PDB file of C-alpha atoms and ligand atoms in Angstrom:
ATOM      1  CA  UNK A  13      -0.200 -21.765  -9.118  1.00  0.00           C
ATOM      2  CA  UNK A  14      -1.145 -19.117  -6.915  1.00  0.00           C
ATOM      3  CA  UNK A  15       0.141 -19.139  -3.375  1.00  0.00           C
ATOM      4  CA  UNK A  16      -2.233 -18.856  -0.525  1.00  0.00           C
ATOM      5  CA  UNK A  17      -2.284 -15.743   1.336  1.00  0.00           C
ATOM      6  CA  UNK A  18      -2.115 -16.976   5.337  1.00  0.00           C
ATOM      7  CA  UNK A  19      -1.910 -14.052   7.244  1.00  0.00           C
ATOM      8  CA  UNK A  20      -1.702 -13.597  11.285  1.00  0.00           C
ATOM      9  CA  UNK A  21      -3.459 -10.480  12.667  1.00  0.00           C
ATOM     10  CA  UNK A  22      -2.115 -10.807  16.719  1.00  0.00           C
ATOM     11  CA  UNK A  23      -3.445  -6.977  17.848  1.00  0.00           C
ATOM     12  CA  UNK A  24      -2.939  -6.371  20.949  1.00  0.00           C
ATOM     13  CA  UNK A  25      -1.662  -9.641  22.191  1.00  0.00           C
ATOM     14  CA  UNK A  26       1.504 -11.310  23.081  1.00  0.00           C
ATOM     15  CA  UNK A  27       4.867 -10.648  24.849  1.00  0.00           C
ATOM     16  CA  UNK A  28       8.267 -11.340  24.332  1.00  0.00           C
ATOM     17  CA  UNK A  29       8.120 -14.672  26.068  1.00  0.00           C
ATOM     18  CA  UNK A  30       5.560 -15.652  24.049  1.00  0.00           C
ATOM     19  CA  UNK A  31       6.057 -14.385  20.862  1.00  0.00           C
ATOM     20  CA  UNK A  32      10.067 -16.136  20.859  1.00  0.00           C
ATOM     21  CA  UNK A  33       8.472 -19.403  21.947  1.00  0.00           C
ATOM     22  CA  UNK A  34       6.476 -18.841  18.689  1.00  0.00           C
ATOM     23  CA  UNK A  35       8.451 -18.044  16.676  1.00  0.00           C
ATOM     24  CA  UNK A  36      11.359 -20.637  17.367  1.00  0.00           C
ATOM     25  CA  UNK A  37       8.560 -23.470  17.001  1.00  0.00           C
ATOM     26  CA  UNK A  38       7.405 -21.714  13.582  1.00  0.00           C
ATOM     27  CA  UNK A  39      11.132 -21.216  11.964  1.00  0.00           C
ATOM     28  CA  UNK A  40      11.621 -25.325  13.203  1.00  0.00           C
ATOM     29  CA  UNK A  41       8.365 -26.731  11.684  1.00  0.00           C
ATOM     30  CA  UNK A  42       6.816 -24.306   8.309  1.00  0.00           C
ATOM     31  CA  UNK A  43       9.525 -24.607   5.911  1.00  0.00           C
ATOM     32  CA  UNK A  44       7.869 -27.543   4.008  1.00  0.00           C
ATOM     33  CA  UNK A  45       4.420 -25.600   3.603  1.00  0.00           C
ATOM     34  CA  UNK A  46       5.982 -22.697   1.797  1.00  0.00           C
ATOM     35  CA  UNK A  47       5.628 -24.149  -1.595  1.00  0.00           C
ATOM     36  CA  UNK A  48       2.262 -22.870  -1.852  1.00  0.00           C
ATOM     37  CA  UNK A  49       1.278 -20.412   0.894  1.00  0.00           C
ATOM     38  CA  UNK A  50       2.611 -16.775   1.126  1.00  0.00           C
ATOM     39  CA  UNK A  51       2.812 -16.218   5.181  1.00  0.00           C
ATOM     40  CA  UNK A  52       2.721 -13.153   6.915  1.00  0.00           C
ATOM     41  CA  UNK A  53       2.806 -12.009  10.055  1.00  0.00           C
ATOM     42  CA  UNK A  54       1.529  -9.287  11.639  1.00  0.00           C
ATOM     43  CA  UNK A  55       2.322  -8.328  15.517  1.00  0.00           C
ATOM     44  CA  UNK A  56       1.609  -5.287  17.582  1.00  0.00           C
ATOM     45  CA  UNK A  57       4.094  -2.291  16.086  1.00  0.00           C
ATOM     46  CA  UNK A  58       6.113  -2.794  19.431  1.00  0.00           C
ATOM     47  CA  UNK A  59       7.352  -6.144  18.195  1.00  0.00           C
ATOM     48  CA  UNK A  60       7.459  -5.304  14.406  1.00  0.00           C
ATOM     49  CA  UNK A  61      11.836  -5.688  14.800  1.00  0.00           C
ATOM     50  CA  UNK A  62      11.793  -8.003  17.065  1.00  0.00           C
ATOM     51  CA  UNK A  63       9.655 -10.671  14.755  1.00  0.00           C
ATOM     52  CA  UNK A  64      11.408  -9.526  11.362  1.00  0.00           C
ATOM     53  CA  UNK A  65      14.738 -10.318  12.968  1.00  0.00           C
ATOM     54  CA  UNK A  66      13.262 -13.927  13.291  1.00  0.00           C
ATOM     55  CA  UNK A  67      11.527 -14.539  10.317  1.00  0.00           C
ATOM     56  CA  UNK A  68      13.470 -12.848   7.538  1.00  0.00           C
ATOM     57  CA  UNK A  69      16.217 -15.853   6.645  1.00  0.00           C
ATOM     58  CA  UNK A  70      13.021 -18.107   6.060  1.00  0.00           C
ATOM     59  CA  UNK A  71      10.364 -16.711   3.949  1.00  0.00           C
ATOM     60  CA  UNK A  72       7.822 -15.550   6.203  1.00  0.00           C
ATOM     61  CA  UNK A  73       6.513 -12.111   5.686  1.00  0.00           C
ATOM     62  CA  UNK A  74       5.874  -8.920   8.145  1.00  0.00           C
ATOM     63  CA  UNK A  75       3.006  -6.822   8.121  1.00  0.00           C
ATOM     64  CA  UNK A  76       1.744  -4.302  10.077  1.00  0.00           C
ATOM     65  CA  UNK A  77      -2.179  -3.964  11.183  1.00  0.00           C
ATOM     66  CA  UNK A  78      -2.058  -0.171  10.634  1.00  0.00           C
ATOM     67  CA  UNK A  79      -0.064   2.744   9.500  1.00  0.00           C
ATOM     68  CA  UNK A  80      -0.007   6.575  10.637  1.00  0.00           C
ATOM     69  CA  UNK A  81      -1.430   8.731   7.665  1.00  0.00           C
ATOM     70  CA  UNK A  82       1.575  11.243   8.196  1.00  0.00           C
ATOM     71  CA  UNK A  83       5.460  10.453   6.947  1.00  0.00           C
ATOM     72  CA  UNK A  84       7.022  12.081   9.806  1.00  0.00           C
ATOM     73  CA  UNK A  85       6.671  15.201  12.224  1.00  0.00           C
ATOM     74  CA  UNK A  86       4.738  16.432  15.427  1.00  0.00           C
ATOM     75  CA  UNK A  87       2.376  13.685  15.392  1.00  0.00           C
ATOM     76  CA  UNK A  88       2.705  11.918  18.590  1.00  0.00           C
ATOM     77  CA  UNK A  89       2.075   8.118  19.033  1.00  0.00           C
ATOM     78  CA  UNK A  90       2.173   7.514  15.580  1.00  0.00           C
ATOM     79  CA  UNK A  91       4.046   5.278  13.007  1.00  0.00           C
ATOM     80  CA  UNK A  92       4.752   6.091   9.779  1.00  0.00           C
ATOM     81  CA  UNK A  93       4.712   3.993   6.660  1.00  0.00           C
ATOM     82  CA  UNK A  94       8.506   5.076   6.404  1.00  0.00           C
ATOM     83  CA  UNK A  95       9.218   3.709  10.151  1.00  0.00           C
ATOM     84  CA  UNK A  96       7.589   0.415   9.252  1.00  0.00           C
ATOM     85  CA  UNK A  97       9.585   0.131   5.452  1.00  0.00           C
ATOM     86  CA  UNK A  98      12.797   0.751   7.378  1.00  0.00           C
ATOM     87  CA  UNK A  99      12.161  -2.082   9.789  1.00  0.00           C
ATOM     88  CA  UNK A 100      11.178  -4.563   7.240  1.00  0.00           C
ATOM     89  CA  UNK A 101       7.429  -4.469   6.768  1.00  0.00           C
ATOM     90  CA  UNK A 102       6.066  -5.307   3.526  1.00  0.00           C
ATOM     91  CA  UNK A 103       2.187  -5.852   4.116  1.00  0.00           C
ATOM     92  CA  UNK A 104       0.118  -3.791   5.942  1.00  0.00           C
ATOM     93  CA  UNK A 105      -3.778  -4.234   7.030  1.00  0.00           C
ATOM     94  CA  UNK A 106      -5.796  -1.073   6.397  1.00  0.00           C
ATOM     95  CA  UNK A 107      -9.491  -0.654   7.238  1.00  0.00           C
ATOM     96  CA  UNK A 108      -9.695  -3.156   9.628  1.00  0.00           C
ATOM     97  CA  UNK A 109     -13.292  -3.087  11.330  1.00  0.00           C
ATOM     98  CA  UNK A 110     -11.927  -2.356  14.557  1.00  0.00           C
ATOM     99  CA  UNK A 111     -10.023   0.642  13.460  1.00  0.00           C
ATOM    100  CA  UNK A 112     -13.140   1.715  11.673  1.00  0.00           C
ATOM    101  CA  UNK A 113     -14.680   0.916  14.685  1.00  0.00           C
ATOM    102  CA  UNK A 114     -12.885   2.133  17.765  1.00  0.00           C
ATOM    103  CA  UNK A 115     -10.762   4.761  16.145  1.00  0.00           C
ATOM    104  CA  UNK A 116     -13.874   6.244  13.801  1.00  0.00           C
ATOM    105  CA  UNK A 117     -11.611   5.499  10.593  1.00  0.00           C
ATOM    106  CA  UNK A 118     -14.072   6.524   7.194  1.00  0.00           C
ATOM    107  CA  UNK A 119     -13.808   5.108   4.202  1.00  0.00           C
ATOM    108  CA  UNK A 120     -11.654   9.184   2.985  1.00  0.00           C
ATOM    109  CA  UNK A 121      -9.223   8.040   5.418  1.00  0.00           C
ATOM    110  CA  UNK A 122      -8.748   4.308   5.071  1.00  0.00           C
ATOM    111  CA  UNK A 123      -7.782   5.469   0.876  1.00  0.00           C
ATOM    112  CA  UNK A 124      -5.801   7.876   1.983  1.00  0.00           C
ATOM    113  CA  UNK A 125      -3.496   5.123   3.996  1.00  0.00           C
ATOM    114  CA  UNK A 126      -4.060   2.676   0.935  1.00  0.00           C
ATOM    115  CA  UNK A 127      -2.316   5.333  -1.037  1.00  0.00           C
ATOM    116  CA  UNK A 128       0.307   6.475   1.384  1.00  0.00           C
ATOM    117  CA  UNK A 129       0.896   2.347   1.288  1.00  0.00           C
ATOM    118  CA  UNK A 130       0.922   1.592  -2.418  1.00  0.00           C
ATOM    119  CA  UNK A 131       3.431   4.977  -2.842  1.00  0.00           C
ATOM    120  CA  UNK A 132       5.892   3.246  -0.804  1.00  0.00           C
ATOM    121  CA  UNK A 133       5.391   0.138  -2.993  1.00  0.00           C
ATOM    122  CA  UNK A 134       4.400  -2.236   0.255  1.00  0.00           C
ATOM    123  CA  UNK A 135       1.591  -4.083  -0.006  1.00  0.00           C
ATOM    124  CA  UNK A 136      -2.168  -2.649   1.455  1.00  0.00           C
ATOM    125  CA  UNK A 137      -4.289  -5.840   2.753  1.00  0.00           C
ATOM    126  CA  UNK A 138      -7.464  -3.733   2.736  1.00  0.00           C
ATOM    127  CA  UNK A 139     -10.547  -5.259   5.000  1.00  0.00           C
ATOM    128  CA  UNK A 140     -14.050  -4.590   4.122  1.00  0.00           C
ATOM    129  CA  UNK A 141     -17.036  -6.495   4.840  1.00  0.00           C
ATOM    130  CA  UNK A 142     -20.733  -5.275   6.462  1.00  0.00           C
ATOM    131  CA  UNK A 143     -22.492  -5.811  10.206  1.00  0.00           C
ATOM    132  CA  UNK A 144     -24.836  -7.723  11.236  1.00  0.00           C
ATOM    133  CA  UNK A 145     -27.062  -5.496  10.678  1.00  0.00           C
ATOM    134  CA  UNK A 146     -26.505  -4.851   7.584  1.00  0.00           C
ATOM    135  CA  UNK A 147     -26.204  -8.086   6.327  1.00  0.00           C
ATOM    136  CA  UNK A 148     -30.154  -8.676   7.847  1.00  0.00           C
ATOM    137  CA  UNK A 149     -31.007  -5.535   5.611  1.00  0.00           C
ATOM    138  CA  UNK A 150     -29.618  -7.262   2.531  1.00  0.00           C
ATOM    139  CA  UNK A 151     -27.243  -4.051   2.483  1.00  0.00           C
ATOM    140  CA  UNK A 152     -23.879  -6.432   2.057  1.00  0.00           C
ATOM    141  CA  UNK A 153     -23.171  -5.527  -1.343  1.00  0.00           C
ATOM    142  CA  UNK A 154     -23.619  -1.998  -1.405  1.00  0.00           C
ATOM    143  CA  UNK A 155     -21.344  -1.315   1.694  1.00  0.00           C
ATOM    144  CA  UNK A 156     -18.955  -3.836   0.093  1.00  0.00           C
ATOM    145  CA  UNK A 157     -19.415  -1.253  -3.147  1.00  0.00           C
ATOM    146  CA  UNK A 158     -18.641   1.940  -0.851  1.00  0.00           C
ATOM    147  CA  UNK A 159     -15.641   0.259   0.264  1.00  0.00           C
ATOM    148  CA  UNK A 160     -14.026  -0.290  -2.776  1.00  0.00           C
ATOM    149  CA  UNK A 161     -15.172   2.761  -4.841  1.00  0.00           C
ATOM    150  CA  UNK A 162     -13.628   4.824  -1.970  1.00  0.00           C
ATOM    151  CA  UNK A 163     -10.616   3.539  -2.992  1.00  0.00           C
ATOM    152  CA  UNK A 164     -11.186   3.959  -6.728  1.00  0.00           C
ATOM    153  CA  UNK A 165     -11.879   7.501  -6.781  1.00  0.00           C
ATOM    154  CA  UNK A 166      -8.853   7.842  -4.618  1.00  0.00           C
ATOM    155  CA  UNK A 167      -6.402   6.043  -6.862  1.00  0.00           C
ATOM    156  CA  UNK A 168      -8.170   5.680 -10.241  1.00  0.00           C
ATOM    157  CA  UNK A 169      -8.720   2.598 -11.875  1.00  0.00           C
ATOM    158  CA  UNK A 170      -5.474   0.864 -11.248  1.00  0.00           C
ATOM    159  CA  UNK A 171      -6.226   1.206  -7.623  1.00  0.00           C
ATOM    160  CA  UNK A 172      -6.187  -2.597  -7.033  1.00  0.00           C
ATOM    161  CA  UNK A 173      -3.092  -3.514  -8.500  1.00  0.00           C
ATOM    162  CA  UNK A 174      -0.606  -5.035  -6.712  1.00  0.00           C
ATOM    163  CA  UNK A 175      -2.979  -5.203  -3.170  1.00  0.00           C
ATOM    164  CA  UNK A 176      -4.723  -8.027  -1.119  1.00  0.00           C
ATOM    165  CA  UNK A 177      -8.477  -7.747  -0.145  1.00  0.00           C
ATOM    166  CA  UNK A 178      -9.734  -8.948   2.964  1.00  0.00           C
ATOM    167  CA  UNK A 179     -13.628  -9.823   3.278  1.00  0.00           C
ATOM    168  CA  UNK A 180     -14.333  -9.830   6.876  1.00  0.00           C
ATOM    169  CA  UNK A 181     -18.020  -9.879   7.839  1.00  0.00           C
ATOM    170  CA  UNK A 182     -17.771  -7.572  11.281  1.00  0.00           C
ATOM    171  CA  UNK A 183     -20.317 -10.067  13.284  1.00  0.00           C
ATOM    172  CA  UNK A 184     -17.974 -12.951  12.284  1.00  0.00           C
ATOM    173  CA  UNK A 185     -14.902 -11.819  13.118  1.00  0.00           C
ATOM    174  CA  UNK A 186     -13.746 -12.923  16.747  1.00  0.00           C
ATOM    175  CA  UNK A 187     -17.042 -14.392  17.746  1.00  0.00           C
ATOM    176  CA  UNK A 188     -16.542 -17.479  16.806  1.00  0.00           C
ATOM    177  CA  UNK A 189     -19.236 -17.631  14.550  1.00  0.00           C
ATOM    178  CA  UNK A 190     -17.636 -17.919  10.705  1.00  0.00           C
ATOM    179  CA  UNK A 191     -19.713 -16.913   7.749  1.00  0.00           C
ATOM    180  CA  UNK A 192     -20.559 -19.923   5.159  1.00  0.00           C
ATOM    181  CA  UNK A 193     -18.157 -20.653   3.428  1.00  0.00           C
ATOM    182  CA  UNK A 194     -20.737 -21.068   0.403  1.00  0.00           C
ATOM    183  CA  UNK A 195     -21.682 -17.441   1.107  1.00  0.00           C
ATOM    184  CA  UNK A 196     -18.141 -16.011   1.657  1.00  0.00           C
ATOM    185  CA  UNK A 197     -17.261 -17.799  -2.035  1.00  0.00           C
ATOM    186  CA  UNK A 198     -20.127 -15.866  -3.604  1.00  0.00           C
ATOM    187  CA  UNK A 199     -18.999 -12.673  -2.072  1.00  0.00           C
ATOM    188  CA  UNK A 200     -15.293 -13.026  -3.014  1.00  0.00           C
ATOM    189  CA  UNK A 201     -16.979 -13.441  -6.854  1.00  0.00           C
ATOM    190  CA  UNK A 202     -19.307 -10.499  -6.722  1.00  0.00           C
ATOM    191  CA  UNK A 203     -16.040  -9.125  -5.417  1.00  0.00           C
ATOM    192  CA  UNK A 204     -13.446  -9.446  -7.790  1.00  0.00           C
ATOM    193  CA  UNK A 205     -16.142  -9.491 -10.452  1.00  0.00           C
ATOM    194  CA  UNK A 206     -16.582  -5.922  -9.009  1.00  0.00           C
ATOM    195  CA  UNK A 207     -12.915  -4.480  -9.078  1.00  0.00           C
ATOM    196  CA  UNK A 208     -12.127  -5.884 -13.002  1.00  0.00           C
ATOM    197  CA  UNK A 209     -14.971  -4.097 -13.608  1.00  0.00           C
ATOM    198  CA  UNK A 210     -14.081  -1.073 -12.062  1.00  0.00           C
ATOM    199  CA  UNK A 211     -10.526  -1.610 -13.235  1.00  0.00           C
ATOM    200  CA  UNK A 212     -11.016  -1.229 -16.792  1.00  0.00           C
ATOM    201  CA  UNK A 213     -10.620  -5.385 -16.549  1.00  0.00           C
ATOM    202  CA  UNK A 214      -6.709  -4.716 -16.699  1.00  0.00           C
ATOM    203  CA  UNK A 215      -5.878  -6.492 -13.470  1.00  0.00           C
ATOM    204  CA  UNK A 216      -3.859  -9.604 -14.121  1.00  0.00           C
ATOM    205  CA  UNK A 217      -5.460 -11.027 -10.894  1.00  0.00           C
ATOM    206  CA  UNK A 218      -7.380  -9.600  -7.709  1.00  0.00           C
ATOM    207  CA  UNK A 219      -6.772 -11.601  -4.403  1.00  0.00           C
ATOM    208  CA  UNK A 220      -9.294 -11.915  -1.982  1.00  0.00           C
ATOM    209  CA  UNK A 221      -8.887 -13.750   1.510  1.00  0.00           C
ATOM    210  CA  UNK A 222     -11.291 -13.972   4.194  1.00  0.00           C
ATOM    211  CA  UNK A 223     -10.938 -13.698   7.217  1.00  0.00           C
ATOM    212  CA  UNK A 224     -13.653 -14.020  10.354  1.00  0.00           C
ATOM    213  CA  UNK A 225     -13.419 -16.638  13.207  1.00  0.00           C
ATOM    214  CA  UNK A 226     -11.295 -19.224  11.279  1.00  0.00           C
ATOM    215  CA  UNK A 227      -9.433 -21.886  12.986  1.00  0.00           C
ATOM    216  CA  UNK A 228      -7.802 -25.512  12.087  1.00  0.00           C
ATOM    217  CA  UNK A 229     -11.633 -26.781  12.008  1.00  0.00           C
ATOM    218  CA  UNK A 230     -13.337 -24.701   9.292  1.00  0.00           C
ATOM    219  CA  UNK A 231      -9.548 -23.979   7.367  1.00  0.00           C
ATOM    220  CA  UNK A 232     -10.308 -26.436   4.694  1.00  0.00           C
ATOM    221  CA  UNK A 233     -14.103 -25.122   3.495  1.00  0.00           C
ATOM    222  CA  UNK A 234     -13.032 -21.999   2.954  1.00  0.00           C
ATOM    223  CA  UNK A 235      -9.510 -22.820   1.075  1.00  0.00           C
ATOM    224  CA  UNK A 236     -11.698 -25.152  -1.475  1.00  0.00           C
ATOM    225  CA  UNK A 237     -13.474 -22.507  -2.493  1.00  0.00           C
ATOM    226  CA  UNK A 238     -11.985 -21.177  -5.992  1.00  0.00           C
ATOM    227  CA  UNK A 239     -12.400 -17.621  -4.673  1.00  0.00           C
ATOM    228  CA  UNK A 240     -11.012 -17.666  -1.226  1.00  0.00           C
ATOM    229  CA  UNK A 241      -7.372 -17.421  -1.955  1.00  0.00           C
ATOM    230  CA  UNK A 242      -5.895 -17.453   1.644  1.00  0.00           C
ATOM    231  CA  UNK A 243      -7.294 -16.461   5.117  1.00  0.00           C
ATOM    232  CA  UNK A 244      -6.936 -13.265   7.845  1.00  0.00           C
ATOM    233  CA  UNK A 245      -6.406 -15.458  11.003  1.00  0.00           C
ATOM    234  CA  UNK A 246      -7.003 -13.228  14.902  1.00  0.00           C
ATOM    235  CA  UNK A 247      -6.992 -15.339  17.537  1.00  0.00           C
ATOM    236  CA  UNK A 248      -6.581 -18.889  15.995  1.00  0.00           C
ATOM    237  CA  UNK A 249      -2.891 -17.171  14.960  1.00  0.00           C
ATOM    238  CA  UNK A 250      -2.189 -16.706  18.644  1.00  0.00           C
ATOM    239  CA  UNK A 251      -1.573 -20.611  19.314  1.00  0.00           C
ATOM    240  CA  UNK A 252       1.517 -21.615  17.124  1.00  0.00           C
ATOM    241  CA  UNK A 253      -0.127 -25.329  16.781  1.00  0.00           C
ATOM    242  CA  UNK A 254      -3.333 -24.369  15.419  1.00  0.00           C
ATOM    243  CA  UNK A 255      -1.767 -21.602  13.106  1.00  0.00           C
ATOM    244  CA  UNK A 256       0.689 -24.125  12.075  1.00  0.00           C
ATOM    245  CA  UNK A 257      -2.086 -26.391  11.476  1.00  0.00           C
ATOM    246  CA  UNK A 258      -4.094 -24.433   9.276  1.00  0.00           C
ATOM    247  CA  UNK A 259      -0.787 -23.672   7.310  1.00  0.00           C
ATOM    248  CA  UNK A 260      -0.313 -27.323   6.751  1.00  0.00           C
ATOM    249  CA  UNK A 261      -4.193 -27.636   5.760  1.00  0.00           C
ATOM    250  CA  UNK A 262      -3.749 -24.993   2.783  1.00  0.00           C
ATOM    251  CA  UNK A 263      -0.660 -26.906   1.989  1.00  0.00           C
ATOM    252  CA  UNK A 264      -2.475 -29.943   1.471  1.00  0.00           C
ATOM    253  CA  UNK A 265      -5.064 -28.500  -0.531  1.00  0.00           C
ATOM    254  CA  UNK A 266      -2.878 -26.745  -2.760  1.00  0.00           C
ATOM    255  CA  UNK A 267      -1.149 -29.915  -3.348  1.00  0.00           C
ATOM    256  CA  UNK A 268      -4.498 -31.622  -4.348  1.00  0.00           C
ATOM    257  CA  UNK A 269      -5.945 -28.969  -6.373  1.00  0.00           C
ATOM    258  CA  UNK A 270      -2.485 -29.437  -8.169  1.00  0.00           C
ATOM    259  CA  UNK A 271      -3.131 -33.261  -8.378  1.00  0.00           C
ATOM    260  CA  UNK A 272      -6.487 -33.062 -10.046  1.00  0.00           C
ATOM    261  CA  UNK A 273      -5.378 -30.242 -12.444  1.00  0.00           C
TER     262      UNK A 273
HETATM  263  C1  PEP B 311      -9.465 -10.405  12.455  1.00  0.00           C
HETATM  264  O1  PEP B 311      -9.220  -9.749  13.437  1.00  0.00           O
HETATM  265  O2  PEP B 311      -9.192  -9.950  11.345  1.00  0.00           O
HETATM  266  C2  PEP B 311     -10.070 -11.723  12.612  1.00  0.00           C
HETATM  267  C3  PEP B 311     -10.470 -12.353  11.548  1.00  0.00           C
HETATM  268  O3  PEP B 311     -10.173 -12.196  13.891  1.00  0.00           O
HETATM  269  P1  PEP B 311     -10.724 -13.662  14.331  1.00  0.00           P
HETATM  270  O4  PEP B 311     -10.020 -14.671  13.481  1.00  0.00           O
HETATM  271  O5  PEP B 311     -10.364 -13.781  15.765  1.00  0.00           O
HETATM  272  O6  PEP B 311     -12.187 -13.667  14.080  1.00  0.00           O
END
């Protein structure tokens, strides 16, 4: 069976209070929902060490929420995809809205980074998804078509192996308001209906989590879904109960979808 991809997208939040008191509670409480979910964690690059030095005897994953687009050199601020190898990252989110957003990141640069990613063999969780406007204007699919083909005539038609894709609707995504998870479903289809497509239909398997105001309350409609095959958590992965929770909720769904097969 497929594990669940749960992943924790903290930007710029937490401390080192904090994130200790997290993580001790986490290493004490998540080994028996392992089974089926693939966890990963993903803290602000400041913390990167500090989280893999807690996390890597138990099976919980690091990721980073960006990467610099340069290896090394006079490029101050930066981090480079070697940096983050080195100290033990092996996902990292690319394309998030709010780096397309606040940091003017086009769809050229975010395949660029997917590259520089995949060359390293580390795993790109690439985020696409439209805006509220756009969704009014019936537009969703054709952004969601930009998004990938940027990456396809960057890499080619293998582009998707080996990579996570995150649907995240901009005007759901820390407002509290979470898309349908009906509507998500049929999106993650036209989705990976699109990629095999693209891809010559010689991907094995495309993964596609969603992620967009989810917490412990709406967990379980969206991990029914056949489609939705693990969640990008914000600020619901900033309170070690409810992340914990919604952990335990894939768990149990896993287990039942194994039941009934
Ligand atoms: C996100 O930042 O990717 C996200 C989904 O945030 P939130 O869960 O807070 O909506």
């Amino acid at each position: 069976m497929q594990k669940k991809f749960i992943v924790a997208n903290w930007k710029l939040n937490g401390d080192i209070k904090n994130i200790t008191i997290f993580l001790k509670n986490l290493k004490l409480n998540i080994s028996l929902y392992l089974k089926y979910n693939t966890v990963i964690i993903t803290p602000p690059t400041i913390y990167l060490e500090r989280v893999y030095q807690n996390i890597k005897n138990i099976n919980i994953f690091l990721g980073s929420q960006d990467v610099g687009i340069n290896k090394k050199g006079a490029f101050t601020g930066e981090t480079s995809i070697l940096m983050l190898q080195d100290v033990g990252v092996q996902y990292v989110i690319v394309g998030h809205s709010e780096r397309r957003l606040f940091h003017h990141e086009s769809n050229k640069l975010i395949a660029k980074k997917f590259g520089l990613i995949k060359s390293l063999n580390l795993i790109p969780i690439l985020c696409i998804g439209e805006s509220e406007s756009e969704k009014r204007q019936n537009q969703t699919k054709e952004i969601i078509k930009n998004q990938l083909n940027s990456i396809f005539e960057y890499l080619g038609k293998k582009a998707f192996l080996n990579t996570i894709i995150a649907y995240e609707p901009i005007w759901a995504i820390g407002t509290g308001l979470s898309a349908d998870p009906i509507y998500v479903e049929s999106i993650h289809k036209f989705i990976k209906d699109y990629v095999n497509k693209q891809s010559a239909n010689n991907l094995e398997k495309i993964i596609v989590q969603y992620g967009g105001s989810v917490n412990s309350k709406n967990a379980k409609s969206f991990l029914k879904q056949p489609n939705i095959d693990g969640l990008l958590i914000g600020s619901a992965s900033l309170i070690y109960e409810e992340f914990l929770k919604i952990i335990k909720i894939s768990h149990e769904i896993s287990c039942e979808q194994i039941n009934y097969s």
